[in-house]
Amino acid sequence: MPFVARSEELRALADLTIAAADGRGGALLVTGEAGMGKSALVEAAIGGLDGWLVLSAGGTEFERDLPYAALHQLCMSVIAHRSGLPEVQRQALESVFGLGGAMTPNPLTIGLAVLGLLHELARLQPVCCVVDDIQWIDSGTRQVLGFVARRVANERIAVVLAGRNPPPELGFTDPPHLLLAGLSDADARSLLRSTARADLDDEVLERILAEAGGNPLALLEFDYGTGPLGLPAVGARASVVDALQDRFAHRVQLLPSATRLLVVLAAAEPVGDLGLLRRAAHLLELNPAELTAAEDDGLIDLGPRLRFRHPLVRSGAYHSATPATRRSVHAALADATDPEIDPDRRAWHRAHAVVDTDEEVAAELVRSAGRAQRRGGLAAASAFLERAAELTPDPGRQAGRMLAAARARLHSGAPAQARELLAQAERRPMAPADRADARLQGALIDFHIARSAEATAALVDAAADLQPDQARETYLEAFSSAMFVDRMPGGLRQLGARIREQAPRREQPRPVDLLLDALLAQVLLPVEAAVPLMRRAVAAFRTAADPWWMELACLMALDLGDDESAALISTRQVESARAQGAFTVLSQALRCHAIARTVLGRFEEAAASLEEAHAIEEAAGTVNLAFAELILAGWRGDADRVRELRDMMRGRVGRVEVVAELCAIAVLHNGFGDYTAALEAALAAQEQERRGSYMVWNVDQELVEAAARAGRPEEAVPALARLEALARTGRTAWAVATHLVAQALLDPTAASTDSRYREAIALLAQSDARVYYGRARLTYGEWLRREGRRAEARAELQAAHQTLTAIGATAFAERAARELMATGQRPHRDGTNPRDLLTDQERLIAVKVAAGATSKEVAAMLFLSPRTIDTHLRNIYRKLGISSRRRLRELPL
């Protein structure tokens, strides 16, 4: 069609490629109904890209269930360039492309690997990725394309996606979008007159224009060989697209019988592999040369690969055939496909070739599902398993395969489809083990959808029928999630008591078993009885290799006042999850690491961990509760940020979040010296614990200080008792020091007050709890001033001010400054730290690069391209007045 009518759209595509060639890449989404000229427009735009590497792929209706099928089309020709990628990314690509790889990659790792591969290619020449018919590409490729398209802004990469409707998996946020509408009446007339037969009179022309509705393909097709009026036999079909498909089907039916069967064969083979088509044709005793009749009729193009003139030609040809004919061509294609090279496509063709159940074909599909799962294609695995179940003759085995399909659907993020499959499975006879699995699956589906009290109770019920190890892991899942999300009648104590009664014992407990026992003990037993179990669980996780559940062990270490174990476990979890590419765990690990670093007084490290967690969550399209940010903001004394985060979390927080929020508020107000407000928040947290919530131990510290300063020491008696029991049984320097400070605060006139403060400060100096060390010196200095020991008070307050300022605990530092000025001395203030000039993301990049990380390594951490990291580095250098990585390492970041 002439492109005078699409000049603005062509200009948009040209602008995209011009910017990309200059290192300002981007993506463009071209949509419109079938026949609007999307493919022709894109081909015209990329036809003039001299000096570019153009990678292209197209979705087909018959390949949308094959894992990463479109990604294979797009990248297989350049996969050799993977050698320059980080090992995890290289292994991910090798797994997806069937080239080995010892890992089961997740979508984020694959997306990052493809982005890295394109970056390597773009270093040599600009790259344009063109993917047509995105409505039919497999879900794994859709996720990868969405990931890549959002991250090429600083690359020499252009991404052009065309299709009828943009799939939600692309995850775009307001993308540049070209919607191709029908041609205007004038442009439609121009197109039709330029191509129509000479004998078309005005009346026929008007009727064609009316029928086509501005659809360019319809205008051309309705004029083609349509009888005396030049009109399609639309009949009762209202859609132009449906009419076009009917028209193409009719044209296929007019072909010679052998050619017609060959076209149906080609329609069932989505890649257009002429070698495969020849082998299949010979099996059907057909001569492939007879395809030339279809080419002469304008339905297909024969080149290196067979191409249909339009996807509607393919679908019209395929659906015009009888079911028996479709089965015969699929059987021929299956027999012609090498089972060693392409076993999954062969299995898929065999599945479409059978009439009745067939265990041999079903077993082949199950093996394909296993391969898809190992490549990270959970949706494809489920599709294979669903078809396998349909073909399974034995009802019991059929139910088991449906359960496996439901599990894969749930893990791929499709709980509604998982529920449908589960319902089908439950209508079939099941073995007891499958029945227990079905009950668990139903509970997990409800749990993932709602995370309600009812869903948690159902999960606990389902665990009772499982094998001991699986049962204990399910109980841990239910209980830990109830800690963080659920609001169950009777609180955690009732749930914990029920689990403790039901959970089977294990003679040789694993770390997860010890963790479950310790968590239950925390809510069911007195402190002195719970602490030994907690210490045993924490010790087990110090050497655990699996990153799962380590965040709970880290929080438990903080509850014990075991700063060394908290730092070790949180760091090990981050490193392990990052090395394994376990990004779901990594996001949680980074947030836990941030909490640990905050409580230990390493605020910049905490902020860096949260920034990395945000990058993962943005890449994955997930939303996490912001209580780690809230705790950091409270300790920083950032009242505006605390207020903003509380508003954001309102209405969607659970048990730990409520207590953590109240603790953050107590810390904030203690920092500002508003002790009454701090006490009210801490008492509210204590009330949550009384009602059955999980208690964050450092709430007791805030409660004691607030009660002492507000003149209400009697309010702190229960908290002091818990701190005493923890110090006595836990025996960590941090816990003992905390109890000593609490005693000194609540009994300031005692003869031992001075020695308590001194002993606490000495113990905290040996620990990593820097912020508590600074606060202990602050409260000691305040006590000394009130005792009239001004010189000693100045020394303590000045030290407290320096420590708290360096940490970034602004409110507490200002409190120390006010106390210091009350002694007649002004605090020493350092100059501006250069890091204050940077954004959180820039600070994180600067810290990682200063530590020796390459741009590729930092890009992998933050799910960005290496060129984007280099752009950030240039901004960092400009702000800091430096010009090299060496100078960056010399700055105090």
XYZ file of N, CA and C in Angstrom, residues 582-778:
591
model
N 18.024 -15.842 42.583
C 16.712 -16.032 43.230
C 16.162 -14.662 43.621
N 15.578 -13.953 42.640
C 15.254 -12.552 42.861
C 14.060 -12.342 43.783
N 13.149 -13.312 43.837
C 12.048 -13.182 44.785
C 12.590 -13.160 46.208
N 13.529 -14.072 46.482
C 14.158 -14.105 47.800
C 15.056 -12.890 47.984
N 15.751 -12.474 46.932
C 16.699 -11.374 47.052
C 16.025 -10.085 47.490
N 14.842 -9.810 46.959
C 14.120 -8.605 47.366
C 13.842 -8.626 48.870
N 13.347 -9.754 49.374
C 13.090 -9.869 50.811
C 14.390 -9.792 51.599
N 15.444 -10.434 51.074
C 16.736 -10.436 51.762
C 17.293 -9.034 51.887
N 17.179 -8.255 50.828
C 17.692 -6.884 50.859
C 16.919 -6.030 51.860
N 15.626 -6.256 51.959
C 14.834 -5.494 52.921
C 15.203 -5.881 54.352
N 15.400 -7.167 54.585
C 15.827 -7.598 55.908
C 17.219 -7.058 56.216
N 18.092 -7.107 55.215
C 19.443 -6.557 55.377
C 19.367 -5.074 55.721
N 18.438 -4.373 55.083
C 18.273 -2.947 55.374
C 17.838 -2.719 56.822
N 16.916 -3.556 57.309
C 16.477 -3.423 58.702
C 17.647 -3.664 59.646
N 18.414 -4.731 59.366
C 19.561 -5.045 60.221
C 20.574 -3.909 60.202
N 20.862 -3.384 59.015
C 21.851 -2.296 58.935
C 21.327 -1.033 59.602
N 20.019 -0.798 59.514
C 19.446 0.372 60.191
C 19.623 0.259 61.699
N 19.209 -0.875 62.254
C 19.256 -1.054 63.701
C 20.694 -1.056 64.202
N 21.646 -1.466 63.343
C 23.044 -1.440 63.736
C 23.692 -0.084 63.477
N 22.919 0.846 62.892
C 23.435 2.197 62.705
C 24.207 2.410 61.430
N 23.950 1.617 60.415
C 24.617 1.793 59.116
C 23.557 2.184 58.090
N 23.129 3.433 58.206
C 21.973 3.902 57.452
C 22.237 3.946 55.952
N 23.454 4.331 55.544
C 23.741 4.424 54.117
C 23.690 3.039 53.477
N 24.200 2.037 54.175
C 24.124 0.677 53.653
C 22.667 0.217 53.589
N 21.892 0.598 54.584
C 20.467 0.247 54.574
C 19.766 0.877 53.377
N 20.051 2.164 53.134
C 19.426 2.847 51.997
C 19.843 2.206 50.681
N 21.107 1.781 50.579
C 21.578 1.132 49.355
C 20.848 -0.197 49.139
N 20.651 -0.955 50.212
C 19.931 -2.226 50.085
C 18.488 -1.993 49.637
N 17.850 -0.972 50.187
C 16.471 -0.675 49.800
C 16.394 -0.213 48.350
N 17.385 0.544 47.905
C 17.395 0.987 46.519
C 17.511 -0.207 45.580
N 18.342 -1.166 45.943
C 18.470 -2.376 45.120
C 17.179 -3.194 45.160
N 16.549 -3.275 46.337
C 15.275 -3.991 46.445
C 14.215 -3.330 45.571
N 14.184 -1.997 45.553
C 13.227 -1.284 44.709
C 13.453 -1.626 43.235
N 14.734 -1.727 42.827
C 15.032 -2.047 41.430
C 14.485 -3.425 41.062
N 14.635 -4.382 41.975
C 14.111 -5.732 41.715
C 12.596 -5.701 41.616
N 11.952 -5.011 42.562
C 10.492 -4.986 42.591
C 9.924 -4.253 41.389
N 10.600 -3.198 40.957
C 10.142 -2.486 39.757
C 10.277 -3.377 38.536
N 11.387 -4.124 38.469
C 11.595 -5.019 37.331
C 10.571 -6.151 37.318
N 10.222 -6.645 38.512
C 9.284 -7.761 38.605
C 7.834 -7.310 38.588
N 7.592 -6.000 38.716
C 6.219 -5.507 38.763
C 5.507 -5.844 40.053
N 6.272 -5.991 41.146
C 5.672 -6.326 42.441
C 5.704 -5.116 43.361
N 4.860 -5.166 44.388
C 4.800 -4.097 45.382
C 5.064 -4.715 46.745
N 5.991 -4.155 47.493
C 6.311 -4.686 48.804
C 5.912 -3.672 49.861
N 5.502 -4.163 51.015
C 5.178 -3.259 52.110
C 6.433 -2.523 52.547
N 6.267 -1.252 52.884
C 7.417 -0.360 53.054
C 7.838 -0.207 54.507
N 7.683 -1.253 55.338
C 8.012 -1.028 56.735
C 9.518 -0.933 56.957
N 10.358 -1.510 56.073
C 11.804 -1.323 56.195
C 12.163 0.143 55.961
N 11.531 0.752 54.959
C 11.747 2.186 54.724
C 11.262 3.011 55.911
N 10.163 2.595 56.508
C 9.596 3.321 57.641
C 10.548 3.293 58.842
N 11.124 2.131 59.103
C 12.073 2.014 60.211
C 13.282 2.910 59.966
N 13.804 2.909 58.742
C 14.954 3.753 58.417
C 14.600 5.230 58.561
N 13.430 5.623 58.068
C 13.022 7.034 58.172
C 12.868 7.453 59.626
N 12.324 6.567 60.466
C 12.188 6.887 61.880
C 13.532 7.110 62.543
N 14.475 6.239 62.267
C 15.809 6.389 62.852
C 16.529 7.619 62.297
N 16.274 7.964 61.066
C 16.904 9.161 60.494
C 16.274 10.457 61.023
N 15.121 10.332 61.667
C 14.444 11.525 62.147
C 13.754 12.299 61.049
N 13.337 11.591 60.004
C 12.693 12.223 58.846
C 11.176 12.128 59.014
N 10.608 13.128 59.696
C 9.176 13.084 60.024
C 8.312 13.120 58.769
N 8.706 13.893 57.763
C 7.917 13.982 56.532
C 7.873 12.628 55.812
N 9.011 11.960 55.767
C 9.057 10.657 55.100
C 8.244 9.624 55.871
N 8.305 9.672 57.203
C 7.505 8.759 58.016
C 6.024 8.957 57.719
N 5.599 10.215 57.654
C 4.193 10.515 57.395
C 3.795 10.003 56.001
N 4.661 10.211 55.015
C 4.374 9.760 53.649
C 4.247 8.241 53.585
N 5.153 7.532 54.249
C 5.123 6.073 54.221
C 3.918 5.520 54.975
N 3.553 6.157 56.072
C 2.371 5.704 56.813
C 1.111 5.849 55.967
N 1.019 6.943 55.238
C -0.138 7.135 54.355
C -0.158 6.053 53.274
N 1.011 5.713 52.761
C 1.096 4.721 51.696
C 0.715 3.335 52.202
N 1.053 3.028 53.450
C 0.800 1.692 54.008
C -0.588 1.561 54.612
N -1.286 2.666 54.782
C -2.556 2.626 55.489
C -3.538 1.656 54.829
N -4.122 0.777 55.647
C -5.141 -0.148 55.163
C -4.604 -1.429 54.585
N -3.276 -1.592 54.493
C -2.755 -2.828 53.907
C -1.549 -3.354 54.682
N -1.612 -3.253 55.978
C -0.526 -3.769 56.794
C -1.042 -4.881 57.692
N -0.136 -5.724 58.138
C -0.488 -6.830 59.014
C 0.196 -6.700 60.358
N 0.436 -7.820 60.996
C 0.861 -7.818 62.388
C 2.220 -7.157 62.592
N 3.252 -7.706 61.938
C 4.587 -7.160 62.145
C 4.659 -5.727 61.650
N 3.963 -5.440 60.550
C 4.001 -4.076 60.029
C 3.420 -3.078 61.026
N 2.324 -3.456 61.694
C 1.715 -2.560 62.684
C 2.703 -2.273 63.805
N 3.326 -3.337 64.338
C 4.272 -3.151 65.440
C 5.503 -2.391 64.957
N 6.003 -2.724 63.751
C 7.170 -2.026 63.215
C 6.866 -0.550 62.994
N 5.663 -0.247 62.517
C 5.273 1.152 62.321
C 5.248 1.895 63.644
N 4.656 1.271 64.654
C 4.604 1.911 65.968
C 6.002 2.080 66.562
N 6.853 1.095 66.335
C 8.230 1.204 66.814
C 8.952 2.353 66.125
N 8.772 2.484 64.798
C 9.411 3.575 64.059
C 8.934 4.931 64.578
N 7.649 5.019 64.890
C 7.105 6.281 65.421
C 7.688 6.575 66.804
N 7.828 5.517 67.623
C 8.419 5.704 68.947
C 9.862 6.184 68.830
N 10.632 5.589 67.921
C 12.014 6.022 67.699
C 12.047 7.483 67.246
N 11.187 7.811 66.287
C 11.138 9.183 65.765
C 10.882 10.187 66.883
N 9.882 9.924 67.709
C 9.529 10.890 68.762
C 10.552 10.906 69.891
N 11.156 9.760 70.193
C 12.242 9.785 71.174
C 13.399 10.632 70.667
N 13.668 10.555 69.365
C 14.725 11.387 68.798
C 14.430 12.862 68.936
N 13.187 13.241 68.702
C 12.805 14.656 68.808
C 12.599 15.103 70.256
N 12.590 14.157 71.183
C 12.348 14.509 72.580
C 10.884 14.656 72.924
N 9.999 14.171 72.066
C 8.562 14.187 72.359
C 8.227 12.846 73.013
N 8.537 12.745 74.310
C 8.500 11.445 74.984
C 7.078 10.939 75.210
N 6.135 11.836 75.360
C 4.755 11.385 75.542
C 4.238 10.691 74.284
N 4.502 11.305 73.130
C 4.089 10.685 71.865
C 4.817 9.360 71.647
N 6.101 9.323 71.997
C 6.868 8.087 71.852
C 6.296 6.994 72.745
N 5.933 7.363 73.972
C 5.380 6.390 74.912
C 4.046 5.850 74.419
N 3.204 6.710 73.890
C 1.903 6.243 73.401
C 2.082 5.241 72.254
N 3.029 5.505 71.365
C 3.277 4.575 70.258
C 3.816 3.249 70.782
N 4.748 3.301 71.729
C 5.330 2.072 72.265
C 4.297 1.265 73.049
N 3.437 1.956 73.795
C 2.389 1.247 74.536
C 1.380 0.613 73.582
N 1.111 1.288 72.467
C 0.209 0.708 71.463
C 0.816 -0.561 70.871
N 2.134 -0.545 70.659
C 2.805 -1.750 70.169
C 2.729 -2.861 71.204
N 2.912 -2.515 72.473
C 2.814 -3.502 73.543
C 1.405 -4.092 73.616
N 0.392 -3.268 73.360
C -0.982 -3.745 73.360
C -1.218 -4.709 72.195
N -0.610 -4.429 71.052
C -0.704 -5.348 69.924
C -0.145 -6.722 70.303
N 0.957 -6.712 71.048
C 1.553 -7.974 71.493
C 0.615 -8.701 72.454
N -0.032 -7.946 73.341
C -0.956 -8.561 74.304
C -2.126 -9.221 73.578
N -2.518 -8.646 72.434
C -3.626 -9.212 71.659
C -3.201 -10.380 70.776
N -1.929 -10.698 70.803
C -1.480 -11.873 70.055
C -0.621 -11.569 68.856
N -0.091 -10.360 68.744
C 0.790 -10.031 67.634
C 2.229 -10.387 67.988
N 3.050 -10.491 66.940
C 4.485 -10.704 67.116
C 5.095 -9.420 67.660
N 5.964 -9.530 68.669
C 6.537 -8.352 69.322
C 7.953 -8.115 68.834
N 8.229 -6.944 68.314
C 9.582 -6.559 67.935
C 10.305 -6.111 69.199
N 11.436 -6.751 69.522
C 12.011 -6.579 70.852
C 12.469 -5.162 71.138
N 12.954 -4.417 70.123
C 13.483 -3.093 70.461
C 12.381 -2.077 70.741
N 11.103 -2.483 70.619
C 10.031 -1.621 71.115
C 10.199 -1.422 72.628
N 10.643 -2.469 73.317
C 10.828 -2.354 74.770
C 11.841 -1.270 75.116
N 12.896 -1.150 74.350
C 13.902 -0.126 74.622
C 13.302 1.274 74.471
N 12.510 1.440 73.394
C 11.893 2.754 73.171
C 10.874 3.054 74.263
N 10.139 2.038 74.677
C 9.129 2.228 75.719
C 9.786 2.655 77.031
N 10.888 1.998 77.391
C 11.568 2.330 78.648
C 12.063 3.774 78.633
N 12.731 4.178 77.553
C 13.256 5.547 77.501
C 12.127 6.566 77.524
N 11.061 6.314 76.754
C 9.947 7.254 76.714
C 9.249 7.344 78.062
N 9.025 6.206 78.713
C 8.354 6.203 80.022
C 9.193 6.927 81.059
N 10.502 6.691 81.064
C 11.383 7.354 82.028
C 11.384 8.856 81.820
N 11.488 9.295 80.585
C 11.575 10.739 80.304
C 10.212 11.431 80.464
N 9.111 10.679 80.240
C 7.781 11.277 80.367
C 7.282 11.263 81.815
N 8.084 10.731 82.733
C 7.683 10.696 84.135
C 6.643 9.634 84.437
N 6.602 8.569 83.654
C 5.634 7.483 83.870
C 6.366 6.142 83.902
N 7.339 5.988 84.822
C 8.172 4.773 84.818
C 7.390 3.495 85.062
N 6.253 3.597 85.757
C 5.481 2.383 86.021
C 4.995 1.719 84.739
N 4.841 2.512 83.641
C 4.389 1.952 82.369
C 5.426 0.993 81.765
N 6.683 1.115 82.221
C 7.767 0.355 81.600
C 8.093 -0.932 82.342
N 7.357 -1.266 83.380
C 7.699 -2.450 84.187
C 7.686 -3.734 83.355
N 6.638 -4.031 82.572
C 6.671 -5.265 81.770
C 7.830 -5.284 80.775
N 8.094 -4.146 80.149
C 9.192 -4.081 79.183
C 10.524 -4.350 79.859
N 10.735 -3.760 81.049
C 11.983 -3.979 81.774
C 12.140 -5.459 82.123
N 11.047 -6.114 82.489
C 11.116 -7.542 82.828
C 11.538 -8.362 81.620
N 11.010 -8.039 80.458
C 11.402 -8.781 79.253
C 12.874 -8.542 78.923
N 13.333 -7.299 79.063
C 14.735 -6.998 78.782
C 15.659 -7.718 79.766
N 15.223 -7.820 81.003
C 16.033 -8.518 82.014
C 16.135 -9.999 81.670
N 15.016 -10.610 81.299
C 15.027 -12.031 80.962
C 15.878 -12.294 79.724
N 15.797 -11.393 78.745
C 16.596 -11.548 77.537
C 18.086 -11.427 77.849
N 18.448 -10.444 78.679
C 19.855 -10.263 79.042
C 20.373 -11.470 79.820
N 19.550 -12.010 80.697
C 19.963 -13.129 81.549
C 20.135 -14.420 80.750
N 19.211 -14.662 79.815
C 19.265 -15.930 79.083
C 20.009 -15.823 77.748
N 19.929 -14.646 77.095
C 20.595 -14.480 75.802
C 22.074 -14.199 75.936
N 22.444 -13.382 76.931
C 23.822 -13.103 77.305
C 24.657 -12.474 76.191
N 24.026 -11.777 75.234
C 24.820 -11.039 74.247
C 25.163 -9.668 74.819
N 26.274 -9.106 74.368
C 26.715 -7.800 74.868
C 25.641 -6.743 74.644
N 25.012 -6.787 73.486
C 23.985 -5.804 73.140
C 22.791 -5.932 74.082
N 22.317 -7.153 74.301
C 21.151 -7.351 75.163
C 21.458 -6.945 76.609
N 22.635 -7.325 77.106
C 23.006 -6.959 78.481
C 23.113 -5.442 78.606
N 23.755 -4.801 77.622
C 23.894 -3.342 77.657
C 22.540 -2.655 77.617
N 21.633 -3.173 76.807
C 20.291 -2.579 76.717
C 19.585 -2.643 78.067
N 19.713 -3.766 78.751
C 19.087 -3.892 80.068
C 19.721 -2.930 81.069
N 21.036 -2.765 81.024
C 21.716 -1.840 81.935
C 21.246 -0.407 81.708
N 21.136 0.013 80.435
C 20.656 1.376 80.142
C 19.220 1.540 80.635
N 18.392 0.515 80.419
C 16.997 0.583 80.882
C 16.936 0.743 82.390
N 17.761 0.003 83.129
C 17.792 0.146 84.585
C 18.205 1.558 84.979
N 19.224 2.075 84.317
C 19.715 3.420 84.646
C 18.659 4.481 84.367
N 17.913 4.324 83.269
C 16.880 5.301 82.930
C 15.740 5.285 83.935
N 15.350 4.099 84.352
C 14.179 3.993 85.229
C 14.509 4.226 86.698
N 15.779 4.162 87.055
C 16.174 4.398 88.447
C 17.382 5.319 88.466
N 17.200 6.578 88.059
C 18.343 7.483 87.888
C 19.017 7.892 89.197
N 18.374 7.651 90.325
C 18.964 8.072 91.601
C 19.735 6.947 92.278
N 19.734 5.781 91.689
C 20.420 4.656 92.315
C 21.928 4.886 92.321
N 22.572 4.294 93.318
C 24.025 4.446 93.433
C 24.748 3.812 92.261
N 24.115 2.817 91.659
C 24.755 2.078 90.565
C 24.490 2.679 89.189
N 23.771 3.795 89.114
C 23.407 4.351 87.808
C 24.637 4.668 86.976
N 25.612 5.336 87.569
C 26.821 5.707 86.813
C 27.528 4.468 86.280
N 27.699 3.470 87.129
C 28.412 2.265 86.691
C 27.607 1.504 85.643
N 26.289 1.539 85.750
C 25.466 0.880 84.731
C 25.676 1.507 83.359
N 25.661 2.845 83.327
C 25.896 3.520 82.053
C 27.270 3.174 81.500
N 28.285 3.226 82.352
C 29.649 2.976 81.888
C 29.807 1.546 81.380
N 29.243 0.603 82.109
C 29.342 -0.790 81.676
C 28.597 -0.999 80.361
N 27.424 -0.383 80.242
C 26.654 -0.515 78.993
C 27.425 0.062 77.816
N 28.032 1.222 77.992
C 28.781 1.859 76.905
C 29.980 0.999 76.516
N 30.644 0.428 77.518
C 31.790 -0.438 77.224
C 31.352 -1.671 76.440
N 30.223 -2.277 76.811
C 29.724 -3.451 76.081
C 29.324 -3.098 74.655
N 28.622 -1.977 74.492
C 28.180 -1.578 73.148
C 29.357 -1.206 72.257
N 30.429 -0.707 72.852
C 31.628 -0.385 72.074
C 32.235 -1.640 71.454
N 31.983 -2.803 72.074
C 32.501 -4.069 71.550
C 31.579 -4.672 70.483
N 30.385 -4.123 70.345
C 29.404 -4.684 69.407
C 29.349 -3.843 68.144
N 28.500 -4.310 67.193
C 28.274 -3.548 65.957
C 27.074 -2.610 66.057
N 26.451 -2.536 67.241
C 25.247 -1.719 67.399
C 25.635 -0.256 67.606
N 26.139 0.373 66.559
C 26.713 1.719 66.663
C 25.690 2.756 67.128
N 24.457 2.654 66.589
C 23.480 3.682 66.923
C 23.070 3.584 68.393
N 23.043 2.373 68.939
C 22.726 2.225 70.364
C 23.900 2.672 71.234
N 25.099 2.503 70.721
C 26.273 3.043 71.415
C 26.164 4.570 71.502
N 25.821 5.202 70.375
C 25.656 6.661 70.386
C 24.533 7.098 71.302
N 23.426 6.359 71.307
C 22.296 6.730 72.174
C 22.625 6.504 73.646
N 23.396 5.467 73.950
C 23.780 5.242 75.345
C 24.641 6.399 75.857
N 25.547 6.879 75.027
C 26.373 8.022 75.438
C 25.522 9.287 75.556
N 24.493 9.386 74.713
C 23.578 10.525 74.819
C 22.825 10.507 76.148
